[in-house]
PDB file of C-alpha atoms and ligand atoms in Angstrom:
ATOM      1  CA  MET A  26       2.000 -14.293 -20.010  1.00 62.00           C
ATOM      2  CA  GLU A  27       2.931 -11.819 -17.548  1.00 84.00           C
ATOM      3  CA  ARG A  28       0.926 -12.304 -14.211  1.00 88.00           C
ATOM      4  CA  GLN A  29      -0.495  -9.653 -12.069  1.00 91.00           C
ATOM      5  CA  GLY A  30       1.376  -8.297  -9.397  1.00 93.00           C
ATOM      6  CA  ILE A  31       0.491  -9.266  -5.568  1.00 95.00           C
ATOM      7  CA  ALA A  32       0.679  -7.284  -2.296  1.00 96.00           C
ATOM      8  CA  LEU A  33       2.506  -9.174   0.072  1.00 97.00           C
ATOM      9  CA  VAL A  34       2.306  -7.763   3.804  1.00 98.00           C
ATOM     10  CA  LEU A  35       4.730  -8.881   6.374  1.00 98.00           C
ATOM     11  CA  SER A  36       3.953  -8.074  10.314  1.00 98.00           C
ATOM     12  CA  ALA A  37       6.345  -9.495  13.306  1.00 97.00           C
ATOM     13  CA  PRO A  38       7.250  -7.999  16.813  1.00 94.00           C
ATOM     14  CA  SER A  39      10.068  -6.301  16.951  1.00 88.00           C
ATOM     15  CA  GLY A  40      13.235  -7.930  17.567  1.00 91.00           C
ATOM     16  CA  THR A  41      11.981 -11.233  15.496  1.00 95.00           C
ATOM     17  CA  GLY A  42      14.311 -10.464  12.476  1.00 94.00           C
ATOM     18  CA  LYS A  43      11.769  -9.027  10.237  1.00 94.00           C
ATOM     19  CA  THR A  44      14.160  -6.588   8.541  1.00 91.00           C
ATOM     20  CA  THR A  45      16.720  -8.913   8.193  1.00 95.00           C
ATOM     21  CA  LEU A  46      14.382 -11.355   6.530  1.00 97.00           C
ATOM     22  CA  VAL A  47      12.993  -8.523   4.060  1.00 95.00           C
ATOM     23  CA  LYS A  48      16.703  -7.609   3.124  1.00 95.00           C
ATOM     24  CA  MET A  49      16.952 -11.113   1.983  1.00 97.00           C
ATOM     25  CA  LEU A  50      13.837 -11.403   0.016  1.00 97.00           C
ATOM     26  CA  ARG A  51      14.212  -7.898  -1.711  1.00 95.00           C
ATOM     27  CA  GLU A  52      17.828  -8.952  -2.690  1.00 96.00           C
ATOM     28  CA  GLU A  53      16.851 -12.168  -4.577  1.00 97.00           C
ATOM     29  CA  PHE A  54      13.915 -10.750  -5.710  1.00 95.00           C
ATOM     30  CA  PRO A  55      14.220  -7.003  -7.379  1.00 88.00           C
ATOM     31  CA  ARG A  56      11.009  -7.403  -8.784  1.00 83.00           C
ATOM     32  CA  LEU A  57       9.318  -7.244  -5.434  1.00 94.00           C
ATOM     33  CA  CYS A  58       8.958  -3.485  -4.928  1.00 95.00           C
ATOM     34  CA  TYR A  59       9.187  -1.874  -1.489  1.00 94.00           C
ATOM     35  CA  SER A  60       6.516   0.076   0.018  1.00 95.00           C
ATOM     36  CA  ILE A  61       8.341   2.885   1.823  1.00 96.00           C
ATOM     37  CA  SER A  62       6.455   4.201   4.872  1.00 97.00           C
ATOM     38  CA  CYS A  63       6.276   7.407   6.204  1.00 98.00           C
ATOM     39  CA  THR A  64       7.231   7.735  10.217  1.00 98.00           C
ATOM     40  CA  THR A  65       7.470  10.731  12.543  1.00 98.00           C
ATOM     41  CA  ARG A  66      10.023   8.277  14.632  1.00 96.00           C
ATOM     42  CA  ALA A  67      13.616   9.364  14.647  1.00 96.00           C
ATOM     43  CA  PRO A  68      15.962   7.826  11.771  1.00 96.00           C
ATOM     44  CA  ARG A  69      18.315   5.141  13.534  1.00 91.00           C
ATOM     45  CA  ASP A  70      22.102   4.960  12.303  1.00 89.00           C
ATOM     46  CA  GLY A  71      22.563   3.548   8.523  1.00 93.00           C
ATOM     47  CA  GLU A  72      18.688   4.994   7.621  1.00 94.00           C
ATOM     48  CA  VAL A  73      18.306   7.129   4.703  1.00 96.00           C
ATOM     49  CA  ASP A  74      15.408   9.416   4.315  1.00 97.00           C
ATOM     50  CA  GLY A  75      12.999   8.476   0.998  1.00 96.00           C
ATOM     51  CA  ARG A  76      14.898   4.812   1.270  1.00 94.00           C
ATOM     52  CA  ASP A  77      13.732   3.193   4.814  1.00 93.00           C
ATOM     53  CA  TYR A  78      11.461   5.800   5.453  1.00 96.00           C
ATOM     54  CA  HIS A  79      10.114   8.927   4.863  1.00 98.00           C
ATOM     55  CA  PHE A  80      10.703  10.678   8.025  1.00 98.00           C
ATOM     56  CA  LEU A  81       8.095  13.361   8.881  1.00 98.00           C
ATOM     57  CA  SER A  82       6.993  15.483  11.531  1.00 98.00           C
ATOM     58  CA  ARG A  83       4.092  14.849  13.795  1.00 98.00           C
ATOM     59  CA  GLU A  84       2.498  17.972  12.369  1.00 98.00           C
ATOM     60  CA  ARG A  85       3.396  16.870   8.633  1.00 98.00           C
ATOM     61  CA  PHE A  86       2.015  13.438   9.497  1.00 98.00           C
ATOM     62  CA  ARG A  87      -1.357  14.723  10.515  1.00 98.00           C
ATOM     63  CA  GLN A  88      -1.700  16.898   7.474  1.00 98.00           C
ATOM     64  CA  LEU A  89      -1.314  14.304   5.466  1.00 98.00           C
ATOM     65  CA  LYS A  90      -3.452  12.024   7.449  1.00 97.00           C
ATOM     66  CA  ASP A  91      -6.300  14.328   7.149  1.00 97.00           C
ATOM     67  CA  GLU A  92      -5.532  14.335   3.321  1.00 97.00           C
ATOM     68  CA  HIS A  93      -6.264  10.831   3.182  1.00 94.00           C
ATOM     69  CA  TYR A  94      -2.875  10.439   1.810  1.00 95.00           C
ATOM     70  CA  PHE A  95      -2.258   7.152   3.277  1.00 96.00           C
ATOM     71  CA  ALA A  96      -3.486   3.452   2.575  1.00 93.00           C
ATOM     72  CA  GLU A  97      -3.386   2.788   6.372  1.00 96.00           C
ATOM     73  CA  TRP A  98      -1.755   4.307   9.466  1.00 97.00           C
ATOM     74  CA  ALA A  99      -1.306   3.254  12.758  1.00 96.00           C
ATOM     75  CA  GLU A 100       0.757   4.365  15.982  1.00 95.00           C
ATOM     76  CA  VAL A 101       3.270   2.077  16.896  1.00 90.00           C
ATOM     77  CA  HIS A 102       5.402   2.156  19.935  1.00 83.00           C
ATOM     78  CA  GLY A 103       4.358   5.795  20.532  1.00 89.00           C
ATOM     79  CA  ASN A 104       5.293   6.749  16.743  1.00 95.00           C
ATOM     80  CA  PHE A 105       2.702   7.458  13.665  1.00 97.00           C
ATOM     81  CA  TYR A 106       3.528   5.216  10.755  1.00 97.00           C
ATOM     82  CA  GLY A 107       1.645   5.438   7.433  1.00 97.00           C
ATOM     83  CA  THR A 108       1.775   3.489   3.754  1.00 96.00           C
ATOM     84  CA  PRO A 109       1.193   6.400   1.194  1.00 95.00           C
ATOM     85  CA  LEU A 110      -1.633   5.398  -0.911  1.00 92.00           C
ATOM     86  CA  ALA A 111      -0.816   6.334  -4.389  1.00 93.00           C
ATOM     87  CA  PRO A 112       2.766   5.163  -4.878  1.00 93.00           C
ATOM     88  CA  VAL A 113       1.372   1.428  -3.795  1.00 92.00           C
ATOM     89  CA  ARG A 114      -1.784   1.805  -6.361  1.00 88.00           C
ATOM     90  CA  GLU A 115       0.585   2.863  -9.290  1.00 91.00           C
ATOM     91  CA  MET A 116       3.141  -0.158  -8.645  1.00 92.00           C
ATOM     92  CA  LEU A 117       0.343  -2.631  -8.427  1.00 88.00           C
ATOM     93  CA  ARG A 118      -1.311  -1.045 -11.647  1.00 85.00           C
ATOM     94  CA  GLN A 119       2.062  -1.442 -13.248  1.00 90.00           C
ATOM     95  CA  GLY A 120       1.897  -5.343 -12.242  1.00 89.00           C
ATOM     96  CA  LYS A 121       4.407  -4.991  -9.714  1.00 93.00           C
ATOM     97  CA  ASP A 122       4.698  -7.019  -6.495  1.00 96.00           C
ATOM     98  CA  VAL A 123       4.689  -4.697  -3.416  1.00 97.00           C
ATOM     99  CA  LEU A 124       6.087  -5.736   0.090  1.00 97.00           C
ATOM    100  CA  PHE A 125       4.354  -3.956   3.124  1.00 97.00           C
ATOM    101  CA  ASP A 126       6.203  -4.031   6.173  1.00 95.00           C
ATOM    102  CA  ILE A 127       3.644  -2.934   8.542  1.00 96.00           C
ATOM    103  CA  ASP A 128       1.848  -3.570  12.074  1.00 95.00           C
ATOM    104  CA  VAL A 129      -0.701  -5.879  12.624  1.00 97.00           C
ATOM    105  CA  GLN A 130      -3.243  -2.559  13.168  1.00 96.00           C
ATOM    106  CA  GLY A 131      -1.913  -1.402   9.690  1.00 97.00           C
ATOM    107  CA  ALA A 132      -2.689  -5.179   8.161  1.00 97.00           C
ATOM    108  CA  ARG A 133      -5.992  -5.352   9.440  1.00 96.00           C
ATOM    109  CA  GLN A 134      -6.764  -1.777   7.328  1.00 96.00           C
ATOM    110  CA  VAL A 135      -5.316  -3.284   4.374  1.00 95.00           C
ATOM    111  CA  LYS A 136      -7.203  -6.736   4.700  1.00 94.00           C
ATOM    112  CA  ASN A 137     -10.343  -4.520   4.157  1.00 90.00           C
ATOM    113  CA  SER A 138      -9.068  -2.689   1.190  1.00 87.00           C
ATOM    114  CA  LEU A 139      -6.847  -5.077  -0.297  1.00 88.00           C
ATOM    115  CA  PRO A 140      -8.506  -8.530   0.580  1.00 88.00           C
ATOM    116  CA  GLU A 141      -6.425 -10.357  -2.223  1.00 92.00           C
ATOM    117  CA  ALA A 142      -3.167  -9.520  -0.461  1.00 95.00           C
ATOM    118  CA  PHE A 143      -1.082 -11.979   1.141  1.00 97.00           C
ATOM    119  CA  PHE A 144      -0.397 -11.910   4.629  1.00 98.00           C
ATOM    120  CA  ALA A 145       2.588 -13.218   6.565  1.00 98.00           C
ATOM    121  CA  PHE A 146       3.084 -13.032  10.149  1.00 98.00           C
ATOM    122  CA  ILE A 147       6.870 -13.575  11.478  1.00 98.00           C
ATOM    123  CA  LEU A 148       6.990 -15.407  15.029  1.00 97.00           C
ATOM    124  CA  PRO A 149       9.549 -15.546  17.614  1.00 97.00           C
ATOM    125  CA  PRO A 150      10.710 -19.312  18.516  1.00 96.00           C
ATOM    126  CA  SER A 151       9.978 -18.395  21.858  1.00 96.00           C
ATOM    127  CA  LEU A 152       9.234 -15.271  24.688  1.00 95.00           C
ATOM    128  CA  GLU A 153      12.522 -16.045  26.041  1.00 95.00           C
ATOM    129  CA  GLU A 154      14.198 -15.830  22.554  1.00 94.00           C
ATOM    130  CA  LEU A 155      12.465 -12.831  21.873  1.00 95.00           C
ATOM    131  CA  ARG A 156      13.552 -11.033  25.212  1.00 94.00           C
ATOM    132  CA  ARG A 157      17.781 -12.359  24.923  1.00 94.00           C
ATOM    133  CA  ARG A 158      17.333 -10.501  21.059  1.00 92.00           C
ATOM    134  CA  LEU A 159      15.563  -7.437  21.865  1.00 92.00           C
ATOM    135  CA  HIS A 160      18.395  -7.181  24.768  1.00 92.00           C
ATOM    136  CA  SER A 161      21.632  -8.186  22.315  1.00 91.00           C
ATOM    137  CA  ARG A 162      20.657  -5.292  19.640  1.00 84.00           C
ATOM    138  CA  GLY A 163      21.562  -3.114  22.548  1.00 82.00           C
ATOM    139  CA  LEU A 164      18.895  -0.722  20.530  1.00 80.00           C
ATOM    140  CA  ASP A 165      16.626  -0.012  23.288  1.00 83.00           C
ATOM    141  CA  SER A 166      16.564   0.707  26.912  1.00 89.00           C
ATOM    142  CA  GLU A 167      14.983  -1.585  29.740  1.00 91.00           C
ATOM    143  CA  GLU A 168      11.605   0.294  29.863  1.00 91.00           C
ATOM    144  CA  THR A 169      11.326   0.089  25.982  1.00 88.00           C
ATOM    145  CA  ILE A 170      12.028  -3.530  25.916  1.00 91.00           C
ATOM    146  CA  ARG A 171       9.589  -3.927  28.617  1.00 92.00           C
ATOM    147  CA  ARG A 172       6.818  -2.132  26.401  1.00 89.00           C
ATOM    148  CA  ARG A 173       7.923  -3.775  23.215  1.00 90.00           C
ATOM    149  CA  LEU A 174       7.140  -7.377  24.888  1.00 94.00           C
ATOM    150  CA  ALA A 175       4.203  -6.359  26.168  1.00 93.00           C
ATOM    151  CA  ASN A 176       3.117  -5.124  22.694  1.00 92.00           C
ATOM    152  CA  ALA A 177       4.511  -8.323  21.125  1.00 95.00           C
ATOM    153  CA  HIS A 178       2.163 -10.129  23.294  1.00 95.00           C
ATOM    154  CA  ASP A 179      -0.753  -8.081  21.732  1.00 95.00           C
ATOM    155  CA  GLU A 180       0.205  -8.482  18.240  1.00 96.00           C
ATOM    156  CA  LEU A 181       0.653 -12.112  18.689  1.00 97.00           C
ATOM    157  CA  LYS A 182      -3.252 -12.427  19.619  1.00 97.00           C
ATOM    158  CA  GLU A 183      -3.786 -11.104  15.703  1.00 97.00           C
ATOM    159  CA  ALA A 184      -1.502 -13.932  14.143  1.00 97.00           C
ATOM    160  CA  ALA A 185      -4.487 -16.579  13.656  1.00 97.00           C
ATOM    161  CA  TRP A 186      -6.054 -14.437  10.767  1.00 97.00           C
ATOM    162  CA  TYR A 187      -2.881 -14.477   8.799  1.00 98.00           C
ATOM    163  CA  ASP A 188      -2.199 -16.718   5.560  1.00 97.00           C
ATOM    164  CA  ALA A 189       0.996 -17.778   6.822  1.00 98.00           C
ATOM    165  CA  LEU A 190       2.985 -18.121   9.858  1.00 98.00           C
ATOM    166  CA  ILE A 191       6.763 -18.264   9.812  1.00 98.00           C
ATOM    167  CA  VAL A 192       8.994 -18.631  12.607  1.00 98.00           C
ATOM    168  CA  ASN A 193      12.069 -17.377  12.847  1.00 97.00           C
ATOM    169  CA  ASP A 194      13.996 -20.049  14.822  1.00 96.00           C
ATOM    170  CA  HIS A 195      17.066 -20.352  12.381  1.00 96.00           C
ATOM    171  CA  LEU A 196      17.416 -17.415   9.961  1.00 97.00           C
ATOM    172  CA  GLU A 197      18.360 -19.812   6.782  1.00 98.00           C
ATOM    173  CA  ASP A 198      15.061 -21.657   7.558  1.00 98.00           C
ATOM    174  CA  ALA A 199      12.876 -19.028   8.096  1.00 98.00           C
ATOM    175  CA  TYR A 200      14.057 -17.301   4.873  1.00 98.00           C
ATOM    176  CA  ALA A 201      13.179 -20.493   3.274  1.00 98.00           C
ATOM    177  CA  ARG A 202       9.787 -20.446   4.379  1.00 98.00           C
ATOM    178  CA  LEU A 203       9.472 -16.722   3.616  1.00 98.00           C
ATOM    179  CA  ARG A 204      10.147 -17.406   0.343  1.00 98.00           C
ATOM    180  CA  ALA A 205       8.246 -20.375  -0.330  1.00 98.00           C
ATOM    181  CA  ALA A 206       5.280 -18.386   0.956  1.00 98.00           C
ATOM    182  CA  TYR A 207       6.183 -15.543  -1.257  1.00 97.00           C
ATOM    183  CA  LYS A 208       6.393 -18.273  -4.001  1.00 97.00           C
ATOM    184  CA  ALA A 209       2.989 -19.727  -3.224  1.00 97.00           C
ATOM    185  CA  ALA A 210       0.834 -16.326  -3.113  1.00 97.00           C
ATOM    186  CA  THR A 211       2.018 -15.568  -6.794  1.00 95.00           C
ATOM    187  CA  LEU A 212       0.224 -18.735  -7.725  1.00 96.00           C
ATOM    188  CA  ALA A 213      -3.040 -17.363  -6.679  1.00 95.00           C
ATOM    189  CA  PRO A 214      -5.860 -16.973  -9.592  1.00 95.00           C
ATOM    190  CA  HIS A 215      -6.429 -13.267  -9.118  1.00 92.00           C
ATOM    191  CA  CYS A 216      -2.419 -13.124 -10.145  1.00 92.00           C
ATOM    192  CA  HIS A 217      -3.435 -15.235 -13.637  1.00 94.00           C
ATOM    193  CA  ALA A 218      -6.660 -13.654 -14.453  1.00 93.00           C
ATOM    194  CA  GLN A 219      -5.612 -13.200 -17.884  1.00 92.00           C
ATOM    195  CA  MET A 220      -4.236 -16.163 -18.635  1.00 95.00           C
ATOM    196  CA  LEU A 221      -6.827 -18.373 -17.431  1.00 96.00           C
ATOM    197  CA  ARG A 222      -9.656 -15.891 -19.808  1.00 96.00           C
ATOM    198  CA  ALA A 223      -7.356 -16.553 -22.628  1.00 96.00           C
ATOM    199  CA  LEU A 224      -7.469 -20.024 -21.902  1.00 96.00           C
ATOM    200  CA  LEU A 225     -10.963 -20.251 -21.602  1.00 97.00           C
ATOM    201  CA  GLU A 226     -11.362 -18.542 -24.903  1.00 97.00           C
ATOM    202  CA  ASP A 227      -9.337 -20.807 -26.575  1.00 97.00           C
ATOM    203  CA  PHE A 228     -11.490 -23.823 -25.544  1.00 97.00           C
ATOM    204  CA  ALA A 229     -14.716 -21.850 -26.570  1.00 93.00           C
TER     205      ALA A 229
HETATM  206  P1  5GP B 303      10.610   0.408  13.182  1.00 90.64           P
HETATM  207  O1  5GP B 303      10.176   1.545  13.981  1.00 90.64           O
HETATM  208  O2  5GP B 303      11.130  -0.466  14.301  1.00 90.64           O
HETATM  209  O3  5GP B 303      11.137   0.493  11.696  1.00 90.64           O
HETATM  210  O4  5GP B 303       8.721  -0.228  13.397  1.00 90.64           O
HETATM  211  C1  5GP B 303       8.359  -0.400  13.972  1.00 90.64           C
HETATM  212  C2  5GP B 303       7.034  -1.070  13.452  1.00 90.64           C
HETATM  213  O5  5GP B 303       6.244  -0.252  12.701  1.00 90.64           O
HETATM  214  C3  5GP B 303       7.366  -2.569  12.757  1.00 90.64           C
HETATM  215  O6  5GP B 303       5.947  -3.445  13.212  1.00 90.64           O
HETATM  216  C4  5GP B 303       7.012  -2.239  11.361  1.00 90.64           C
HETATM  217  O7  5GP B 303       6.519  -3.101  10.804  1.00 90.64           O
HETATM  218  C5  5GP B 303       5.453  -1.107  11.602  1.00 90.64           C
HETATM  219  N1  5GP B 303       5.393  -0.323  10.641  1.00 90.64           N
HETATM  220  C6  5GP B 303       6.379   0.581   9.783  1.00 90.64           C
HETATM  221  N2  5GP B 303       5.640   0.763   8.735  1.00 90.64           N
HETATM  222  C7  5GP B 303       4.474   0.963   8.989  1.00 90.64           C
HETATM  223  C8  5GP B 303       3.111   1.512   8.094  1.00 90.64           C
HETATM  224  O8  5GP B 303       3.456   2.570   7.371  1.00 90.64           O
HETATM  225  N3  5GP B 303       2.361   1.106   8.793  1.00 90.64           N
HETATM  226  C9  5GP B 303       2.133   0.588   9.785  1.00 90.64           C
HETATM  227  N4  5GP B 303       0.945   0.329  10.354  1.00 90.64           N
HETATM  228  N5  5GP B 303       2.766  -0.005  10.661  1.00 90.64           N
HETATM  229  C10 5GP B 303       4.153   0.107  10.073  1.00 90.64           C
END
């Protein structure tokens, strides 16, 4: 019997390897749909509008926010990010699993609106390693890296309320943990309510 879809929320400080882990998970599990966020930040090299993000002006973002278009939204590193509500509702209604790649402020809002969602936090093995990774990817200025590290500290303070903590020390090991967390999340009773109901009816 088909199970219900789950909402899988992933958060991580930038530079933790979340994008790579998300890519691996989506490749292995095509059933897992991705919630495409809106953002006011500029596209990076290789990013495609409508695939990685919906890239919007700040004015358009504000308009949509005022129209309650977003399930959650937050300002991260000086840019706005938000999750469109309607597509998420529709995917869950169709029984699909939905992956959210959102920051801790957004995750808190989802925790309130979708308490059955599963929340996983990806951690760097150390401050030193996170600093090294941010430098070596060569995307950010010294000032931006300092800001990202300060933000990482604030984000890590929220990690304790998540359902799973995944340290990205070695990519393959971290992926195995993330995969296990996802598989375990799909065993939650709310995903199998129909099956349980039918079984209980059998017994009755
Ligand atoms: P980036 O600009 O590096 O793609 O993402 C920066 C941060 O914004 C990441 O922590 C990412 O998870 C978060 N983010 C991306 N989309 C959303 C969203 O829709 N809502 C919230 N709250 N955060 C998001």
